mmCIF file of C-alpha atoms (C1' of nucleotides) in Angstrom:
data_model
loop_
_atom_site.group_PDB
_atom_site.id
_atom_site.type_symbol
_atom_site.label_atom_id
_atom_site.label_comp_id
_atom_site.label_asym_id
_atom_site.label_seq_id
_atom_site.Cartn_x
_atom_site.Cartn_y
_atom_site.Cartn_z
ATOM 1 C CA UNK A 20 86.302 27.624 49.013
ATOM 2 C CA UNK A 21 83.296 28.367 46.929
ATOM 3 C CA UNK A 22 83.416 31.363 44.656
ATOM 4 C CA UNK A 23 80.113 32.560 46.049
ATOM 5 C CA UNK A 24 81.446 32.489 49.584
ATOM 6 C CA UNK A 25 84.545 34.394 48.583
ATOM 7 C CA UNK A 26 82.475 37.069 46.907
ATOM 8 C CA UNK A 27 80.170 37.273 49.899
ATOM 9 C CA UNK A 28 83.118 37.736 52.207
ATOM 10 C CA UNK A 29 84.681 40.308 49.947
ATOM 11 C CA UNK A 30 81.507 42.353 49.879
ATOM 12 C CA UNK A 31 81.153 42.230 53.644
ATOM 13 C CA UNK A 32 84.646 43.589 54.007
ATOM 14 C CA UNK A 33 83.659 46.642 52.056
ATOM 15 C CA UNK A 34 81.992 47.996 55.169
ATOM 16 C CA UNK A 35 84.638 49.850 57.059
ATOM 17 C CA UNK A 36 82.747 51.566 59.814
ATOM 18 C CA UNK A 37 79.143 51.899 60.658
ATOM 19 C CA UNK A 38 78.043 53.011 57.260
ATOM 20 C CA UNK A 39 74.559 52.042 56.298
ATOM 21 C CA UNK A 40 75.546 51.059 52.774
ATOM 22 C CA UNK A 41 78.266 50.224 50.297
ATOM 23 C CA UNK A 42 78.362 50.491 46.544
ATOM 24 C CA UNK A 43 79.992 48.361 43.926
ATOM 25 C CA UNK A 44 80.239 47.912 40.177
ATOM 26 C CA UNK A 45 78.983 44.568 39.030
ATOM 27 C CA UNK A 46 81.348 44.194 36.101
ATOM 28 C CA UNK A 47 84.416 45.254 38.047
ATOM 29 C CA UNK A 48 83.701 42.760 40.776
ATOM 30 C CA UNK A 49 83.067 40.025 38.243
ATOM 31 C CA UNK A 50 86.333 40.774 36.527
ATOM 32 C CA UNK A 51 88.188 40.770 39.837
ATOM 33 C CA UNK A 52 86.879 37.291 40.545
ATOM 34 C CA UNK A 53 87.048 36.244 36.893
ATOM 35 C CA UNK A 54 83.513 35.048 36.808
ATOM 36 C CA UNK A 55 80.342 35.763 34.907
ATOM 37 C CA UNK A 56 78.752 39.047 35.974
ATOM 38 C CA UNK A 57 75.549 37.238 36.737
ATOM 39 C CA UNK A 58 77.451 35.408 39.448
ATOM 40 C CA UNK A 59 77.339 38.647 41.405
ATOM 41 C CA UNK A 60 73.564 38.674 41.132
ATOM 42 C CA UNK A 61 73.511 35.127 42.377
ATOM 43 C CA UNK A 62 75.518 36.038 45.451
ATOM 44 C CA UNK A 63 73.330 39.038 46.139
ATOM 45 C CA UNK A 64 70.109 37.117 45.753
ATOM 46 C CA UNK A 65 71.208 34.273 47.999
ATOM 47 C CA UNK A 66 73.210 36.084 50.687
ATOM 48 C CA UNK A 67 72.089 39.685 50.820
ATOM 49 C CA UNK A 68 68.344 39.327 51.042
ATOM 50 C CA UNK A 69 65.936 41.008 53.439
ATOM 51 C CA UNK A 70 66.085 37.844 55.543
ATOM 52 C CA UNK A 71 69.787 38.438 55.904
ATOM 53 C CA UNK A 72 69.065 42.041 56.804
ATOM 54 C CA UNK A 73 69.970 43.721 53.541
ATOM 55 C CA UNK A 74 68.260 45.642 50.777
ATOM 56 C CA UNK A 75 69.610 46.234 47.274
ATOM 57 C CA UNK A 76 69.328 49.232 44.981
ATOM 58 C CA UNK A 77 70.927 49.542 41.594
ATOM 59 C CA UNK A 78 71.072 51.469 38.383
ATOM 60 C CA UNK A 79 71.981 50.351 34.890
ATOM 61 C CA UNK A 80 73.625 52.305 32.134
ATOM 62 C CA UNK A 81 76.656 54.560 32.237
ATOM 63 C CA UNK A 82 77.744 55.185 35.803
ATOM 64 C CA UNK A 83 75.587 52.322 36.953
ATOM 65 C CA UNK A 84 76.082 50.750 40.368
ATOM 66 C CA UNK A 85 74.782 48.306 42.907
ATOM 67 C CA UNK A 86 74.148 49.597 46.397
ATOM 68 C CA UNK A 87 73.794 47.248 49.336
ATOM 69 C CA UNK A 88 72.017 48.635 52.363
ATOM 70 C CA UNK A 89 71.991 47.211 55.851
ATOM 71 C CA UNK A 90 68.549 47.273 57.373
ATOM 72 C CA UNK A 91 68.558 48.642 60.884
ATOM 73 C CA UNK A 92 65.667 47.855 63.179
ATOM 74 C CA UNK A 93 65.038 47.841 66.896
ATOM 75 C CA UNK A 94 64.982 44.343 68.327
ATOM 76 C CA UNK A 95 61.334 44.455 69.266
ATOM 77 C CA UNK A 96 60.503 45.728 65.782
ATOM 78 C CA UNK A 97 62.335 42.825 64.235
ATOM 79 C CA UNK A 98 60.514 40.328 66.407
ATOM 80 C CA UNK A 99 57.174 41.885 65.593
ATOM 81 C CA UNK A 100 57.927 41.803 61.898
ATOM 82 C CA UNK A 101 59.017 38.171 62.006
ATOM 83 C CA UNK A 102 55.993 37.117 64.020
ATOM 84 C CA UNK A 103 53.331 39.023 62.158
ATOM 85 C CA UNK A 104 54.626 39.182 58.641
ATOM 86 C CA UNK A 105 57.665 37.141 57.797
ATOM 87 C CA UNK A 106 57.248 33.663 59.197
ATOM 88 C CA UNK A 107 53.685 32.974 58.194
ATOM 89 C CA UNK A 108 52.034 29.570 58.012
ATOM 90 C CA UNK A 109 55.034 27.594 56.860
ATOM 91 C CA UNK A 110 58.772 27.995 56.633
ATOM 92 C CA UNK A 111 61.668 25.879 55.396
ATOM 93 C CA UNK A 112 64.568 24.856 57.594
ATOM 94 C CA UNK A 113 66.903 26.912 55.472
ATOM 95 C CA UNK A 114 64.902 30.086 55.828
ATOM 96 C CA UNK A 115 64.433 29.508 59.540
ATOM 97 C CA UNK A 116 68.152 29.105 59.998
ATOM 98 C CA UNK A 117 68.874 32.322 58.170
ATOM 99 C CA UNK A 118 66.391 34.212 60.324
ATOM 100 C CA UNK A 119 67.840 32.832 63.569
ATOM 101 C CA UNK A 120 71.392 33.616 62.594
ATOM 102 C CA UNK A 121 70.397 37.082 61.552
ATOM 103 C CA UNK A 122 68.762 37.711 64.926
ATOM 104 C CA UNK A 123 72.105 36.901 66.481
ATOM 105 C CA UNK A 124 74.109 39.015 64.030
ATOM 106 C CA UNK A 125 71.846 41.887 64.761
ATOM 107 C CA UNK A 126 72.300 41.456 68.499
ATOM 108 C CA UNK A 127 68.698 40.686 69.315
ATOM 109 C CA UNK A 128 69.680 37.336 70.804
ATOM 110 C CA UNK A 129 72.959 35.649 71.663
ATOM 111 C CA UNK A 130 74.651 33.370 69.181
ATOM 112 C CA UNK A 131 74.094 30.576 71.646
ATOM 113 C CA UNK A 132 70.369 31.112 71.668
ATOM 114 C CA UNK A 133 70.391 31.308 67.908
ATOM 115 C CA UNK A 134 72.037 27.905 67.868
ATOM 116 C CA UNK A 135 69.524 26.602 70.361
ATOM 117 C CA UNK A 136 66.667 27.777 68.193
ATOM 118 C CA UNK A 137 68.186 26.391 65.065
ATOM 119 C CA UNK A 138 68.708 23.048 66.772
ATOM 120 C CA UNK A 139 64.973 22.851 67.341
ATOM 121 C CA UNK A 140 64.218 23.774 63.732
ATOM 122 C CA UNK A 141 66.719 21.614 61.909
ATOM 123 C CA UNK A 142 65.447 18.863 59.624
ATOM 124 C CA UNK A 143 66.707 16.124 61.930
ATOM 125 C CA UNK A 144 64.205 17.230 64.545
ATOM 126 C CA UNK A 145 61.458 16.140 62.207
ATOM 127 C CA UNK A 146 62.832 12.983 60.662
ATOM 128 C CA UNK A 147 59.544 11.120 60.765
ATOM 129 C CA UNK A 148 57.414 10.031 57.813
ATOM 130 C CA UNK A 149 54.975 12.879 57.378
ATOM 131 C CA UNK A 150 54.478 15.043 54.275
ATOM 132 C CA UNK A 151 57.155 17.698 53.825
ATOM 133 C CA UNK A 152 54.677 20.589 53.676
ATOM 134 C CA UNK A 153 53.421 19.673 57.130
ATOM 135 C CA UNK A 154 56.946 19.849 58.459
ATOM 136 C CA UNK A 155 57.196 23.429 57.291
ATOM 137 C CA UNK A 156 53.951 24.191 59.063
ATOM 138 C CA UNK A 157 55.155 22.666 62.312
ATOM 139 C CA UNK A 158 58.416 24.524 61.922
ATOM 140 C CA UNK A 159 56.625 27.827 61.496
ATOM 141 C CA UNK A 160 54.538 27.233 64.610
ATOM 142 C CA UNK A 161 57.587 26.185 66.573
ATOM 143 C CA UNK A 162 59.558 29.206 65.447
ATOM 144 C CA UNK A 163 56.735 31.585 66.249
ATOM 145 C CA UNK A 164 56.347 30.144 69.704
ATOM 146 C CA UNK A 165 60.024 30.671 70.325
ATOM 147 C CA UNK A 166 59.921 34.204 68.956
ATOM 148 C CA UNK A 167 57.009 34.899 71.249
ATOM 149 C CA UNK A 168 59.048 33.662 74.155
ATOM 150 C CA UNK A 169 61.857 36.007 73.139
ATOM 151 C CA UNK A 170 59.472 38.921 72.840
ATOM 152 C CA UNK A 171 58.197 38.282 76.336
ATOM 153 C CA UNK A 172 61.687 38.290 77.751
ATOM 154 C CA UNK A 173 62.211 41.878 76.789
ATOM 155 C CA UNK A 174 58.883 43.196 77.932
ATOM 156 C CA UNK A 175 59.209 41.757 81.402
ATOM 157 C CA UNK A 176 61.780 44.122 82.777
ATOM 158 C CA UNK B 7 84.969 -6.250 60.022
ATOM 159 C CA UNK B 8 81.826 -4.683 58.725
ATOM 160 C CA UNK B 9 82.103 -1.823 56.314
ATOM 161 C CA UNK B 10 79.921 0.375 58.496
ATOM 162 C CA UNK B 11 82.173 -0.159 61.466
ATOM 163 C CA UNK B 12 85.238 0.676 59.416
ATOM 164 C CA UNK B 13 83.667 3.876 58.181
ATOM 165 C CA UNK B 14 82.579 4.793 61.685
ATOM 166 C CA UNK B 15 86.100 4.279 62.967
ATOM 167 C CA UNK B 16 87.598 6.206 60.093
ATOM 168 C CA UNK B 17 85.365 9.175 60.764
ATOM 169 C CA UNK B 18 86.175 9.164 64.457
ATOM 170 C CA UNK B 19 89.854 9.306 63.628
ATOM 171 C CA UNK B 20 89.307 12.500 61.729
ATOM 172 C CA UNK B 21 89.243 14.341 65.042
ATOM 173 C CA UNK B 22 92.782 15.218 65.882
ATOM 174 C CA UNK B 23 92.429 17.320 68.989
ATOM 175 C CA UNK B 24 89.534 18.801 70.805
ATOM 176 C CA UNK B 25 87.845 20.301 67.812
ATOM 177 C CA UNK B 26 84.113 20.482 67.956
ATOM 178 C CA UNK B 27 83.648 19.346 64.383
ATOM 179 C CA UNK B 28 85.075 17.707 61.300
ATOM 180 C CA UNK B 29 84.036 17.929 57.696
ATOM 181 C CA UNK B 30 83.986 15.380 54.955
ATOM 182 C CA UNK B 31 82.903 14.893 51.368
ATOM 183 C CA UNK B 32 80.386 12.152 50.987
ATOM 184 C CA UNK B 33 81.508 11.057 47.540
ATOM 185 C CA UNK B 34 85.194 11.066 48.400
ATOM 186 C CA UNK B 35 84.637 8.955 51.451
ATOM 187 C CA UNK B 36 82.439 6.558 49.506
ATOM 188 C CA UNK B 37 85.084 6.241 46.840
ATOM 189 C CA UNK B 38 87.764 5.607 49.448
ATOM 190 C CA UNK B 39 85.739 2.734 50.827
ATOM 191 C CA UNK B 40 84.462 1.720 47.410
ATOM 192 C CA UNK B 41 80.884 1.700 48.502
ATOM 193 C CA UNK B 42 77.669 3.423 47.562
ATOM 194 C CA UNK B 43 77.564 7.031 48.722
ATOM 195 C CA UNK B 44 74.359 6.324 50.556
ATOM 196 C CA UNK B 45 76.321 3.964 52.762
ATOM 197 C CA UNK B 46 77.830 7.056 54.340
ATOM 198 C CA UNK B 47 74.358 8.279 55.197
ATOM 199 C CA UNK B 48 73.595 4.939 56.754
ATOM 200 C CA UNK B 49 76.625 5.157 59.002
ATOM 201 C CA UNK B 50 75.829 8.713 59.955
ATOM 202 C CA UNK B 51 72.207 7.979 60.743
ATOM 203 C CA UNK B 52 72.968 4.955 62.875
ATOM 204 C CA UNK B 53 76.180 5.986 64.651
ATOM 205 C CA UNK B 54 76.357 9.757 64.715
ATOM 206 C CA UNK B 55 73.005 10.675 66.158
ATOM 207 C CA UNK B 56 72.168 13.060 68.997
ATOM 208 C CA UNK B 57 71.975 10.053 71.309
ATOM 209 C CA UNK B 58 75.571 9.360 70.480
ATOM 210 C CA UNK B 59 76.421 12.978 71.054
ATOM 211 C CA UNK B 60 76.709 14.097 67.465
ATOM 212 C CA UNK B 61 74.893 16.509 65.202
ATOM 213 C CA UNK B 62 75.109 16.615 61.428
ATOM 214 C CA UNK B 63 74.961 19.575 59.098
ATOM 215 C CA UNK B 64 75.412 19.397 55.376
ATOM 216 C CA UNK B 65 75.157 21.256 52.135
ATOM 217 C CA UNK B 66 74.503 20.014 48.637
ATOM 218 C CA UNK B 67 75.721 21.407 45.374
ATOM 219 C CA UNK B 68 79.153 22.555 44.320
ATOM 220 C CA UNK B 69 81.491 22.722 47.285
ATOM 221 C CA UNK B 70 79.061 20.657 49.307
ATOM 222 C CA UNK B 71 80.088 18.933 52.529
ATOM 223 C CA UNK B 72 78.970 16.997 55.550
ATOM 224 C CA UNK B 73 79.919 18.426 58.923
ATOM 225 C CA UNK B 74 79.840 16.308 62.028
ATOM 226 C CA UNK B 75 79.662 18.153 65.309
ATOM 227 C CA UNK B 76 80.688 16.399 68.490
ATOM 228 C CA UNK B 77 79.537 17.000 72.003
ATOM 229 C CA UNK B 78 82.329 18.256 74.240
ATOM 230 C CA UNK B 79 83.904 15.884 76.692
ATOM 231 C CA UNK B 80 83.421 18.202 79.626
ATOM 232 C CA UNK B 81 79.754 18.686 78.873
ATOM 233 C CA UNK B 82 77.318 18.790 81.704
ATOM 234 C CA UNK B 83 76.616 15.332 83.004
ATOM 235 C CA UNK B 84 72.946 16.035 83.416
ATOM 236 C CA UNK B 85 72.589 16.916 79.755
ATOM 237 C CA UNK B 86 74.388 13.754 78.727
ATOM 238 C CA UNK B 87 72.149 11.672 80.892
ATOM 239 C CA UNK B 88 69.041 13.273 79.471
ATOM 240 C CA UNK B 89 70.212 12.769 75.911
ATOM 241 C CA UNK B 90 71.264 9.168 76.280
ATOM 242 C CA UNK B 91 68.784 7.781 78.726
ATOM 243 C CA UNK B 92 66.015 9.961 79.952
ATOM 244 C CA UNK B 93 64.318 11.350 76.869
ATOM 245 C CA UNK B 94 64.056 8.252 74.728
ATOM 246 C CA UNK B 95 62.122 7.812 71.495
ATOM 247 C CA UNK B 96 59.119 9.852 72.484
ATOM 248 C CA UNK B 97 58.106 12.322 75.139
ATOM 249 C CA UNK B 98 54.906 14.136 76.037
ATOM 250 C CA UNK B 99 54.650 17.893 76.252
ATOM 251 C CA UNK B 100 53.973 17.624 79.956
ATOM 252 C CA UNK B 101 57.072 15.583 80.633
ATOM 253 C CA UNK B 102 59.154 17.844 78.437
ATOM 254 C CA UNK B 103 57.973 20.907 80.268
ATOM 255 C CA UNK B 104 58.741 19.430 83.664
ATOM 256 C CA UNK B 105 62.140 18.460 82.421
ATOM 257 C CA UNK B 106 62.939 21.966 81.168
ATOM 258 C CA UNK B 107 61.757 23.594 84.367
ATOM 259 C CA UNK B 108 63.760 21.127 86.399
ATOM 260 C CA UNK B 109 66.904 21.987 84.461
ATOM 261 C CA UNK B 110 66.365 25.647 85.232
ATOM 262 C CA UNK B 111 65.620 24.978 88.903
ATOM 263 C CA UNK B 112 68.841 23.135 89.375
ATOM 264 C CA UNK B 113 70.761 25.827 87.550
ATOM 265 C CA UNK B 114 71.885 23.740 84.606
ATOM 266 C CA UNK B 115 70.375 26.244 82.214
ATOM 267 C CA UNK B 116 68.888 29.715 82.586
ATOM 268 C CA UNK B 117 65.194 30.209 83.166
ATOM 269 C CA UNK B 118 65.061 32.081 79.892
ATOM 270 C CA UNK B 119 66.469 29.174 77.952
ATOM 271 C CA UNK B 120 64.096 26.850 79.725
ATOM 272 C CA UNK B 121 61.227 29.054 78.576
ATOM 273 C CA UNK B 122 62.593 29.133 75.052
ATOM 274 C CA UNK B 123 62.862 25.368 74.962
ATOM 275 C CA UNK B 124 59.441 24.810 76.345
ATOM 276 C CA UNK B 125 58.004 27.241 73.831
ATOM 277 C CA UNK B 126 59.323 24.978 71.083
ATOM 278 C CA UNK B 127 57.991 21.825 72.712
ATOM 279 C CA UNK B 128 54.507 22.894 73.701
ATOM 280 C CA UNK B 129 51.511 21.267 71.995
ATOM 281 C CA UNK B 130 50.659 24.442 70.076
ATOM 282 C CA UNK B 131 53.840 24.015 68.086
ATOM 283 C CA UNK B 132 52.423 20.839 66.636
ATOM 284 C CA UNK B 133 48.779 21.608 66.056
ATOM 285 C CA UNK B 134 48.595 19.864 62.712
ATOM 286 C CA UNK B 135 46.691 16.702 61.806
ATOM 287 C CA UNK B 136 49.203 13.940 62.368
ATOM 288 C CA UNK B 137 48.945 10.960 64.694
ATOM 289 C CA UNK B 138 49.503 11.931 68.326
ATOM 290 C CA UNK B 139 52.262 9.373 68.896
ATOM 291 C CA UNK B 140 54.266 10.943 66.094
ATOM 292 C CA UNK B 141 54.107 14.281 67.836
ATOM 293 C CA UNK B 142 55.803 12.817 70.873
ATOM 294 C CA UNK B 143 58.482 11.409 68.612
ATOM 295 C CA UNK B 144 59.085 14.746 66.952
ATOM 296 C CA UNK B 145 59.125 16.371 70.365
ATOM 297 C CA UNK B 146 61.756 13.943 71.584
ATOM 298 C CA UNK B 147 63.936 14.603 68.577
ATOM 299 C CA UNK B 148 63.509 18.329 68.948
ATOM 300 C CA UNK B 149 64.321 18.216 72.624
ATOM 301 C CA UNK B 150 67.397 16.089 72.057
ATOM 302 C CA UNK B 151 68.682 18.432 69.419
ATOM 303 C CA UNK B 152 68.263 21.346 71.794
ATOM 304 C CA UNK B 153 69.936 19.490 74.640
ATOM 305 C CA UNK B 154 72.799 18.705 72.314
ATOM 306 C CA UNK B 155 73.098 22.363 71.464
ATOM 307 C CA UNK B 156 73.194 23.245 75.146
ATOM 308 C CA UNK B 157 75.811 20.602 75.801
ATOM 309 C CA UNK B 158 77.944 22.070 73.069
ATOM 310 C CA UNK B 159 78.145 25.493 74.630
ATOM 311 C CA UNK B 160 81.536 26.521 75.781
ATOM 312 C CA UNK B 161 83.250 24.508 73.100
ATOM 313 C CA UNK B 162 85.433 26.892 71.155
ATOM 314 C CA UNK B 163 85.566 25.849 67.524
ATOM 315 C "C1'" DA C 26 66.053 72.200 23.892
ATOM 316 C "C1'" DC C 27 64.696 67.835 21.516
ATOM 317 C "C1'" DT C 28 65.548 63.449 19.264
ATOM 318 C "C1'" DG C 29 67.689 59.506 18.496
ATOM 319 C "C1'" DC C 30 71.795 56.693 18.594
ATOM 320 C "C1'" DT C 31 75.438 54.309 21.123
ATOM 321 C "C1'" DA C 32 78.071 52.655 24.776
ATOM 322 C "C1'" DA C 33 77.934 51.224 29.289
ATOM 323 C "C1'" DT C 34 75.856 49.095 32.685
ATOM 324 C "C1'" DA C 35 72.773 45.831 35.302
ATOM 325 C "C1'" DG C 36 68.928 41.913 35.246
ATOM 326 C "C1'" DT C 37 66.751 37.405 34.046
ATOM 327 C "C1'" DC C 38 66.465 32.829 33.082
ATOM 328 C "C1'" DA C 39 67.475 28.358 31.839
ATOM 329 C "C1'" DA C 40 70.966 24.824 31.245
ATOM 330 C "C1'" DA C 41 74.797 22.278 32.941
ATOM 331 C "C1'" DG C 42 77.591 20.768 36.699
ATOM 332 C "C1'" DA C 43 78.447 19.341 41.483
ATOM 333 C "C1'" DT C 44 77.086 17.622 45.486
ATOM 334 C "C1'" DG C 45 74.318 15.388 49.173
ATOM 335 C "C1'" DG C 46 69.498 12.796 50.533
ATOM 336 C "C1'" DT C 47 65.848 9.216 50.446
ATOM 337 C "C1'" DC C 48 63.847 4.985 49.958
ATOM 338 C "C1'" DA C 49 62.967 0.473 48.918
ATOM 339 C "C1'" DA C 50 64.864 -3.905 47.464
ATOM 340 C "C1'" DC C 51 68.236 -7.127 48.450
ATOM 341 C "C1'" DA C 52 71.993 -9.320 51.426
ATOM 342 C "C1'" DT C 53 73.970 -10.906 55.484
ATOM 343 C "C1'" DC C 54 74.238 -11.630 60.313
ATOM 344 C "C1'" DT C 55 72.437 -13.547 64.927
ATOM 345 C "C1'" DA D 26 62.670 -14.635 61.425
ATOM 346 C "C1'" DG D 27 64.230 -10.235 62.660
ATOM 347 C "C1'" DA D 28 67.867 -6.941 62.954
ATOM 348 C "C1'" DT D 29 71.469 -4.841 60.670
ATOM 349 C "C1'" DG D 30 74.038 -3.661 56.565
ATOM 350 C "C1'" DT D 31 74.614 -2.570 51.360
ATOM 351 C "C1'" DT D 32 73.394 -0.901 47.002
ATOM 352 C "C1'" DG D 33 71.376 1.700 43.258
ATOM 353 C "C1'" DA D 34 67.825 4.347 41.096
ATOM 354 C "C1'" DC D 35 65.860 8.588 41.511
ATOM 355 C "C1'" DC D 36 65.402 13.162 43.864
ATOM 356 C "C1'" DA D 37 66.669 17.857 45.840
ATOM 357 C "C1'" DT D 38 69.642 21.601 46.299
ATOM 358 C "C1'" DC D 39 73.400 24.752 45.367
ATOM 359 C "C1'" DT D 40 76.702 26.867 42.136
ATOM 360 C "C1'" DT D 41 78.426 28.604 37.813
ATOM 361 C "C1'" DT D 42 77.993 30.208 33.190
ATOM 362 C "C1'" DG D 43 76.206 32.362 29.075
ATOM 363 C "C1'" DA D 44 72.777 34.004 25.908
ATOM 364 C "C1'" DC D 45 69.490 37.330 25.726
ATOM 365 C "C1'" DT D 46 67.046 41.449 27.685
ATOM 366 C "C1'" DA D 47 66.390 46.093 29.944
ATOM 367 C "C1'" DT D 48 67.868 50.594 31.391
ATOM 368 C "C1'" DT D 49 70.520 54.838 31.591
ATOM 369 C "C1'" DA D 50 73.875 58.542 30.572
ATOM 370 C "C1'" DG D 51 76.076 61.097 27.181
ATOM 371 C "C1'" DC D 52 76.528 62.945 22.871
ATOM 372 C "C1'" DA D 53 75.771 64.203 17.980
ATOM 373 C "C1'" DG D 54 72.721 66.267 14.903
ATOM 374 C "C1'" DT D 55 68.995 69.314 14.372
#
DNA sequence: ACTGCTAATAGTCAAAGATGGTCAACATCT
DNA sequence: AGATGTTGACCATCTTTGACTATTAGCAGT
């Protein structure tokens, strides 16, 4: 297993209950995994981003720390944010996948629907010879249309 | 026997029971068969497509892999038929919509999922300057990937 | 209290390593 | 000849490490 994945898993196990945040010491963690301290930053910047539903705070110097905060939002708020601010004009398959999986993690949609959405957004759905940037544009439009459909579900009851 | 056929067979033997997926390392497999790594891609792209009931996921970089996901044997017949015969290389938005609605009508999928699928397939998702015929091709690929995802439901790891 | 030094932290960035992907030329069937 | 298969050169992405940088708390000297 990749080091990064192990560290990611380890960090996620730090949450015991419903706490909003956990704290860790970068150097301690690095020593525990016998890796370069900057490896911790790598894990944080690739797996604990706002797209994944996390925010990071930290302080250097004596008594320094890294705090990882889980972002809590209402489902409709999340959808609004994704539609109006996050997705934008273009989006990569990777980013789109992260967003879909996070929607499921957060309970806004089922894991099955997340898979369904990701299936539509995966690179294989666009394996035709057109410029890559255009694919990201189509993907963004597709994703937004699906998000819109999700938003309408809720508001119909 | 052709190399491609041997590789195809080898990969199919990786499934031991009813697992939904297997993983492999492209370079290892290529070395085993003493062929160019890209030969593996050729086999995957010609014999493990959605039409054949497979989906591919992969990751590059250290610890990279190729994951092949297989449609479940007990998958809904209707979905199989659509994947293998009905959809084809290209499909119009109109046809796709009718197809989704029909699936919901006959209870194969929920109305909500039908809406979600159609949202992804509607013309607005592809309002970029590319040749119209290509759009129908992308739509077909997208639809097939979603159908595959639906057919996979119920398969536990 | 104020200043400045030091130790203790964390952050950034670029290079190297480890994989997989694409594409076009060439080869071999049918 | 056309379809299918094979290869290799070049590209893209992900991970890991290390050198260098930035920030903060505590303390010693005044």
